[in-house]
GROMACS .gro file of C-alpha atoms in nm:
model
  303
    1MET     CA    1  10.650  -7.308  23.219
    2LYS     CA    2  10.464  -7.034  23.465
    3LEU     CA    3  10.117  -7.098  23.573
    4TYR     CA    4   9.848  -6.788  23.591
    5ALA     CA    5   9.524  -6.746  23.734
    6PRO     CA    6   9.247  -6.475  23.792
    7LYS     CA    7   9.347  -6.287  24.088
    8TYR     CA    8   9.057  -6.395  24.238
    9TYR     CA    9   9.146  -6.769  24.202
   10GLU     CA   10   9.352  -6.713  24.519
   11ASN     CA   11   9.059  -6.677  24.742
   12PHE     CA   12   8.860  -6.987  24.631
   13VAL     CA   13   8.828  -7.275  24.912
   14CYS     CA   14   8.581  -7.550  24.876
   15ILE     CA   15   8.286  -7.496  25.114
   16ALA     CA   16   8.255  -7.904  25.112
   17ASP     CA   17   7.942  -7.943  25.364
   18ARG     CA   18   7.773  -7.605  25.334
   19CYS     CA   19   7.732  -7.660  24.953
   20LYS     CA   20   7.380  -7.690  24.815
   21HIS     CA   21   7.490  -7.853  24.482
   22SER     CA   22   7.771  -8.105  24.601
   23CYS     CA   23   7.999  -8.208  24.305
   24CYS     CA   24   7.946  -8.551  24.418
   25ILE     CA   25   7.589  -8.576  24.370
   26GLY     CA   26   7.480  -8.655  23.982
   27TRP     CA   27   7.805  -8.675  23.843
   28GLU     CA   28   7.970  -9.000  23.689
   29ILE     CA   29   8.328  -8.963  23.894
   30ASP     CA   30   8.596  -9.133  23.690
   31VAL     CA   31   8.889  -9.277  23.847
   32ASP     CA   32   9.275  -9.218  23.727
   33GLU     CA   33   9.527  -9.464  23.668
   34ASN     CA   34   9.745  -9.301  23.953
   35ALA     CA   35   9.442  -9.327  24.200
   36LEU     CA   36   9.359  -9.690  24.094
   37ASN     CA   37   9.743  -9.752  24.140
   38LYS     CA   38   9.714  -9.589  24.505
   39TYR     CA   39   9.430  -9.749  24.578
   40SER     CA   40   9.551 -10.122  24.466
   41THR     CA   41   9.823 -10.079  24.770
   42LEU     CA   42   9.540 -10.014  24.994
   43ILE     CA   43   9.510 -10.319  25.235
   44SER     CA   44   9.224 -10.385  25.505
   45GLY     CA   45   9.017 -10.071  25.678
   46TYR     CA   46   8.842  -9.795  25.437
   47GLY     CA   47   9.102  -9.921  25.143
   48ASP     CA   48   8.855 -10.225  25.097
   49THR     CA   49   8.559  -9.998  25.074
   50VAL     CA   50   8.729  -9.801  24.821
   51LYS     CA   51   8.798 -10.074  24.572
   52GLU     CA   52   8.473 -10.253  24.630
   53SER     CA   53   8.299  -9.895  24.531
   54ILE     CA   54   8.539  -9.900  24.173
   55SER     CA   55   8.340 -10.026  23.864
   56TYR     CA   56   8.591 -10.132  23.575
   57ALA     CA   57   8.308 -10.126  23.288
   58ASP     CA   58   8.439  -9.894  23.009
   59THR     CA   59   8.644  -9.575  23.239
   60PRO     CA   60   8.704  -9.688  23.562
   61HIS     CA   61   8.486  -9.520  23.790
   62PHE     CA   62   8.298  -9.518  24.130
   63LYS     CA   63   7.944  -9.679  24.143
   64LEU     CA   64   7.726  -9.422  24.251
   65ARG     CA   65   7.434  -9.516  24.489
   66GLU     CA   66   7.079  -9.402  24.532
   67ASN     CA   67   7.017  -9.057  24.383
   68ASP     CA   68   7.365  -9.042  24.217
   69ARG     CA   69   7.536  -8.992  24.487
   70CYS     CA   70   7.916  -9.075  24.506
   71PRO     CA   71   7.965  -9.358  24.763
   72HIS     CA   72   8.202  -9.163  24.981
   73LEU     CA   73   7.997  -8.906  25.030
   74ASN     CA   74   7.860  -8.877  25.411
   75GLU     CA   75   7.520  -8.827  25.535
   76ASN     CA   76   7.668  -8.490  25.638
   77GLY     CA   77   7.819  -8.368  25.289
   78LEU     CA   78   8.202  -8.469  25.360
   79CYS     CA   79   8.434  -8.691  25.182
   80LYS     CA   80   8.486  -9.048  25.355
   81ILE     CA   81   8.810  -9.092  25.167
   82ILE     CA   82   8.942  -8.741  25.308
   83LEU     CA   83   8.836  -8.829  25.628
   84ASN     CA   84   8.972  -9.184  25.645
   85LEU     CA   85   9.288  -9.194  25.412
   86GLY     CA   86   9.369  -8.801  25.334
   87GLU     CA   87   9.307  -8.577  25.066
   88SER     CA   88   9.641  -8.745  24.874
   89TYR     CA   89   9.392  -9.005  24.778
   90LEU     CA   90   9.154  -8.816  24.581
   91CYS     CA   91   9.144  -8.899  24.243
   92ASP     CA   92   9.257  -8.619  24.017
   93ILE     CA   93   8.890  -8.495  23.872
   94CYS     CA   94   8.771  -8.493  24.252
   95ARG     CA   95   9.103  -8.316  24.357
   96GLU     CA   96   9.080  -8.066  24.070
   97HIS     CA   97   8.759  -7.999  24.067
   98PRO     CA   98   8.625  -7.686  23.950
   99ARG     CA   99   8.981  -7.604  23.830
  100PHE     CA  100   8.991  -7.603  23.466
  101TYR     CA  101   9.336  -7.527  23.263
  102ASN     CA  102   9.405  -7.334  22.938
  103TYR     CA  103   9.759  -7.388  22.743
  104THR     CA  104   9.852  -7.043  22.583
  105ALA     CA  105  10.148  -6.958  22.421
  106ARG     CA  106  10.247  -6.740  22.740
  107GLY     CA  107  10.198  -7.043  22.980
  108LYS     CA  108   9.940  -7.238  23.164
  109GLU     CA  109   9.635  -7.106  23.297
  110VAL     CA  110   9.377  -7.233  23.569
  111GLY     CA  111   9.070  -7.071  23.683
  112ILE     CA  112   8.733  -7.197  23.839
  113GLY     CA  113   8.419  -7.319  23.666
  114LEU     CA  114   8.103  -7.151  23.743
  115SER     CA  115   7.933  -7.486  23.777
  116CYS     CA  116   8.026  -7.455  24.136
  117GLU     CA  117   7.847  -7.254  24.358
  118GLU     CA  118   8.148  -7.095  24.571
  119ALA     CA  119   8.336  -7.037  24.241
  120ALA     CA  120   8.063  -6.875  24.094
  121ARG     CA  121   7.982  -6.654  24.414
  122LEU     CA  122   8.371  -6.569  24.391
  123VAL     CA  123   8.358  -6.456  23.969
  124LEU     CA  124   8.028  -6.286  23.994
  125THR     CA  125   8.132  -6.036  24.315
  126SER     CA  126   8.517  -5.952  24.208
  127ASP     CA  127   8.596  -5.658  23.967
  128ASN     CA  128   8.957  -5.787  23.923
  129TYR     CA  129   8.885  -6.024  23.656
  130SER     CA  130   9.126  -5.848  23.444
  131GLN     CA  131   9.414  -5.949  23.688
  132ILE     CA  132   9.599  -6.246  23.577
  133VAL     CA  133   9.844  -6.311  23.807
  134GLU     CA  134  10.123  -6.570  23.814
  135ILE     CA  135  10.074  -6.811  24.095
  136GLY     CA  136  10.319  -7.075  24.023
  137ILE     CA  137  10.522  -7.305  23.776
  138ALA     CA  138  10.324  -7.578  23.588
  139ASP     CA  139  10.479  -7.876  23.416
  140GLY     CA  140  10.535  -7.871  23.034
  141GLN     CA  141  10.651  -7.576  22.780
  142SER     CA  142  10.485  -7.321  22.608
  143GLU     CA  143  10.465  -7.337  22.248
  144LYS     CA  144  10.488  -7.029  22.007
  145THR     CA  145  10.202  -6.937  21.757
  146ASP     CA  146  10.124  -6.717  21.530
  147PHE     CA  147   9.777  -6.631  21.677
  148ASP     CA  148   9.776  -6.483  22.006
  149PRO     CA  149   9.432  -6.491  22.169
  150ILE     CA  150   9.577  -6.334  22.497
  151MET     CA  151   9.638  -5.984  22.352
  152LEU     CA  152   9.273  -5.995  22.191
  153ARG     CA  153   9.145  -6.121  22.566
  154GLU     CA  154   9.296  -5.807  22.702
  155GLU     CA  155   9.135  -5.568  22.466
  156LEU     CA  156   8.831  -5.713  22.554
  157TYR     CA  157   8.861  -5.661  22.926
  158ALA     CA  158   9.019  -5.292  22.845
  159ILE     CA  159   8.653  -5.245  22.683
  160LEU     CA  160   8.460  -5.415  22.964
  161SER     CA  161   8.633  -5.228  23.256
  162ASP     CA  162   8.614  -4.874  23.058
  163LYS     CA  163   8.379  -4.682  23.325
  164SER     CA  164   8.302  -4.413  23.089
  165VAL     CA  165   8.144  -4.617  22.850
  166SER     CA  166   7.755  -4.798  22.935
  167TYR     CA  167   7.730  -5.185  22.947
  168PRO     CA  168   7.487  -5.215  22.622
  169GLN     CA  169   7.742  -4.972  22.449
  170LYS     CA  170   8.039  -5.196  22.537
  171LEU     CA  171   7.856  -5.507  22.402
  172LEU     CA  172   7.781  -5.326  22.077
  173GLN     CA  173   8.170  -5.193  22.054
  174ILE     CA  174   8.302  -5.574  22.150
  175CYS     CA  175   8.033  -5.714  21.835
  176ALA     CA  176   8.168  -5.467  21.582
  177LYS     CA  177   8.532  -5.519  21.660
  178TYR     CA  178   8.531  -5.860  21.647
  179GLY     CA  179   8.268  -5.955  21.407
  180ILE     CA  180   8.017  -6.125  21.604
  181ASP     CA  181   7.640  -6.091  21.493
  182MET     CA  182   7.388  -6.203  21.751
  183GLU     CA  183   7.149  -6.169  21.514
  184VAL     CA  184   7.302  -6.456  21.312
  185ASN     CA  185   6.962  -6.655  21.432
  186SER     CA  186   6.645  -6.468  21.545
  187ASP     CA  187   6.513  -6.509  21.903
  188SER     CA  188   6.293  -6.779  21.852
  189GLU     CA  189   6.588  -6.959  21.629
  190TRP     CA  190   6.800  -6.944  21.946
  191GLN     CA  191   6.530  -7.064  22.152
  192THR     CA  192   6.472  -7.345  21.941
  193ILE     CA  193   6.818  -7.433  21.974
  194LEU     CA  194   6.803  -7.433  22.334
  195SER     CA  195   6.512  -7.678  22.348
  196ASP     CA  196   6.704  -7.918  22.138
  197ILE     CA  197   7.004  -7.945  22.338
  198GLU     CA  198   7.073  -8.214  22.612
  199TYR     CA  199   7.017  -8.135  22.952
  200LEU     CA  200   7.121  -8.292  23.303
  201GLU     CA  201   6.793  -8.161  23.466
  202GLN     CA  202   6.472  -8.142  23.258
  203GLU     CA  203   6.290  -7.849  23.384
  204HIS     CA  204   6.622  -7.626  23.288
  205ARG     CA  205   6.482  -7.676  22.931
  206SER     CA  206   6.202  -7.422  22.987
  207LEU     CA  207   6.410  -7.197  23.192
  208PHE     CA  208   6.601  -7.106  22.887
  209THR     CA  209   6.323  -7.062  22.652
  210VAL     CA  210   6.290  -6.678  22.713
  211PHE     CA  211   6.625  -6.644  22.572
  212SER     CA  212   6.666  -6.277  22.414
  213SER     CA  213   6.952  -6.115  22.230
  214ASP     CA  214   6.823  -5.778  22.313
  215ILE     CA  215   7.093  -5.545  22.493
  216TYR     CA  216   6.933  -5.446  22.730
  217THR     CA  217   7.025  -5.525  23.074
  218PRO     CA  218   6.858  -5.378  23.412
  219ASN     CA  219   7.101  -5.171  23.610
  220ARG     CA  220   7.088  -5.414  23.924
  221LEU     CA  221   7.225  -5.686  23.654
  222GLU     CA  222   7.519  -5.494  23.492
  223LYS     CA  223   7.811  -5.585  23.713
  224TYR     CA  224   7.718  -5.959  23.732
  225ALA     CA  225   7.630  -5.967  23.355
  226GLU     CA  226   7.982  -5.797  23.299
  227ARG     CA  227   8.189  -5.996  23.555
  228LEU     CA  228   8.022  -6.328  23.408
  229LEU     CA  229   8.128  -6.225  23.042
  230ALA     CA  230   8.466  -6.179  23.111
  231TYR     CA  231   8.486  -6.544  23.311
  232PHE     CA  232   8.352  -6.704  22.995
  233ILE     CA  233   8.588  -6.468  22.793
  234PHE     CA  234   8.898  -6.608  23.016
  235ARG     CA  235   8.807  -6.974  22.983
  236HIS     CA  236   8.676  -7.021  22.625
  237THR     CA  237   8.891  -6.727  22.404
  238SER     CA  238   9.191  -6.840  22.582
  239GLU     CA  239   9.314  -7.153  22.354
  240ALA     CA  240   9.172  -6.990  22.050
  241TYR     CA  241   9.411  -7.127  21.735
  242ASN     CA  242   9.243  -6.909  21.482
  243SER     CA  243   9.101  -6.591  21.439
  244GLU     CA  244   8.776  -6.778  21.328
  245ASP     CA  245   8.790  -6.998  21.649
  246PHE     CA  246   8.859  -6.692  21.841
  247ARG     CA  247   8.514  -6.510  21.687
  248ALA     CA  248   8.337  -6.857  21.729
  249SER     CA  249   8.437  -6.890  22.092
  250LEU     CA  250   8.361  -6.500  22.170
  251GLY     CA  251   8.017  -6.540  22.003
  252PHE     CA  252   7.972  -6.859  22.264
  253CYS     CA  253   8.073  -6.615  22.535
  254LEU     CA  254   7.822  -6.306  22.453
  255PHE     CA  255   7.505  -6.590  22.373
  256CYS     CA  256   7.566  -6.726  22.733
  257GLU     CA  257   7.589  -6.401  22.888
  258ARG     CA  258   7.275  -6.274  22.683
  259LEU     CA  259   7.101  -6.621  22.825
  260PHE     CA  260   7.208  -6.510  23.191
  261VAL     CA  261   7.051  -6.157  23.153
  262SER     CA  262   6.710  -6.312  22.986
  263VAL     CA  263   6.710  -6.543  23.254
  264CYS     CA  264   6.746  -6.320  23.528
  265LYS     CA  265   6.507  -6.063  23.396
  266ASP     CA  266   6.221  -6.347  23.349
  267LYS     CA  267   6.282  -6.458  23.727
  268ASN     CA  268   6.287  -6.112  23.830
  269ALA     CA  269   6.638  -6.238  24.028
  270GLU     CA  270   6.711  -5.948  24.302
  271THR     CA  271   6.928  -6.148  24.554
  272LEU     CA  272   7.300  -6.262  24.507
  273ASP     CA  273   7.215  -6.581  24.598
  274GLU     CA  274   6.950  -6.604  24.298
  275ILE     CA  275   7.191  -6.490  24.066
  276ILE     CA  276   7.450  -6.710  24.154
  277GLU     CA  277   7.182  -7.012  24.089
  278ILE     CA  278   7.089  -6.899  23.732
  279SER     CA  279   7.478  -6.873  23.618
  280ARG     CA  280   7.552  -7.200  23.767
  281ILE     CA  281   7.273  -7.371  23.612
  282ILE     CA  282   7.388  -7.231  23.251
  283SER     CA  283   7.728  -7.321  23.292
  284GLU     CA  284   7.626  -7.689  23.405
  285GLU     CA  285   7.372  -7.718  23.123
  286ILE     CA  286   7.577  -7.560  22.840
  287GLU     CA  287   7.960  -7.511  22.899
  288TYR     CA  288   8.005  -7.827  23.103
  289SER     CA  289   7.848  -8.027  22.802
  290GLU     CA  290   8.093  -8.027  22.502
  291ASP     CA  291   7.845  -8.125  22.247
  292ASN     CA  292   7.613  -7.819  22.363
  293THR     CA  293   7.916  -7.565  22.377
  294GLN     CA  294   8.017  -7.681  22.026
  295ILE     CA  295   7.657  -7.666  21.896
  296ILE     CA  296   7.605  -7.267  21.989
  297LYS     CA  297   7.995  -7.218  21.876
  298ASN     CA  298   7.919  -7.371  21.551
  299GLU     CA  299   7.624  -7.113  21.509
  300PHE     CA  300   7.922  -6.838  21.477
  301MET     CA  301   8.186  -7.019  21.298
  302PHE     CA  302   8.116  -6.890  20.927
  303LEU     CA  303   7.958  -6.558  21.008
   0.00000   0.00000   0.00000
């Protein structure tokens, strides 16, 4: 089947040692079966180091070092597996991050996740979010379904990209058209939900307590909020299996967009770097946690 991606995807390149938030720090890195088989064939040299670095408890993974650093991350922020063995010896998660995949009736889609600062930079500075282009062929076969979330996604993008309508009005149109009620909870109730979810970094708990569903968006933030919402729509609605799941997924997207605007307003974020960092934190803490994502989606499930 065909493989599709947002137009900006083609410009993504890992910035490696220039990254301030390395994906090689703070995450348990699972080692897939294919990589394990490759590593088992290595003899002497850095191959021995790789094999000794793997824990086989539960799911095989690299044994993290001080400050949760991958054992193969050198002092300059570069991967020693790549330096010593080549990129072909990376495990799946290291080779693919921050990519994610959607399987739709029209084919397979790939995007880049906001938890990566360079991906966030591309997402938040690209106007062409509605341009989904064919970039290759993927394994597998698309399945025909009665429900087509891609058609609804295109409708959403048409609303978002309409220059004749103000951004707050676009949000109202989307909520009205797809039956989303951001006031399903009061702001204080949303804030309680946000205080109760799990966090990777505990200081982010207080960062999110400023959540507001108010659709007011400062002019300086509108273009970033629009692009961020388009990203969430691409990632989280494209695999919806019926109208109820689509509505819950879209509610989640709108919630994350309002959280983004709320934190940016509270922190008076002005620079692109500040705005990127806020979007990265929201992605890392909310959408990269399946539990947190589901908690928010559930609030919109039975409106």
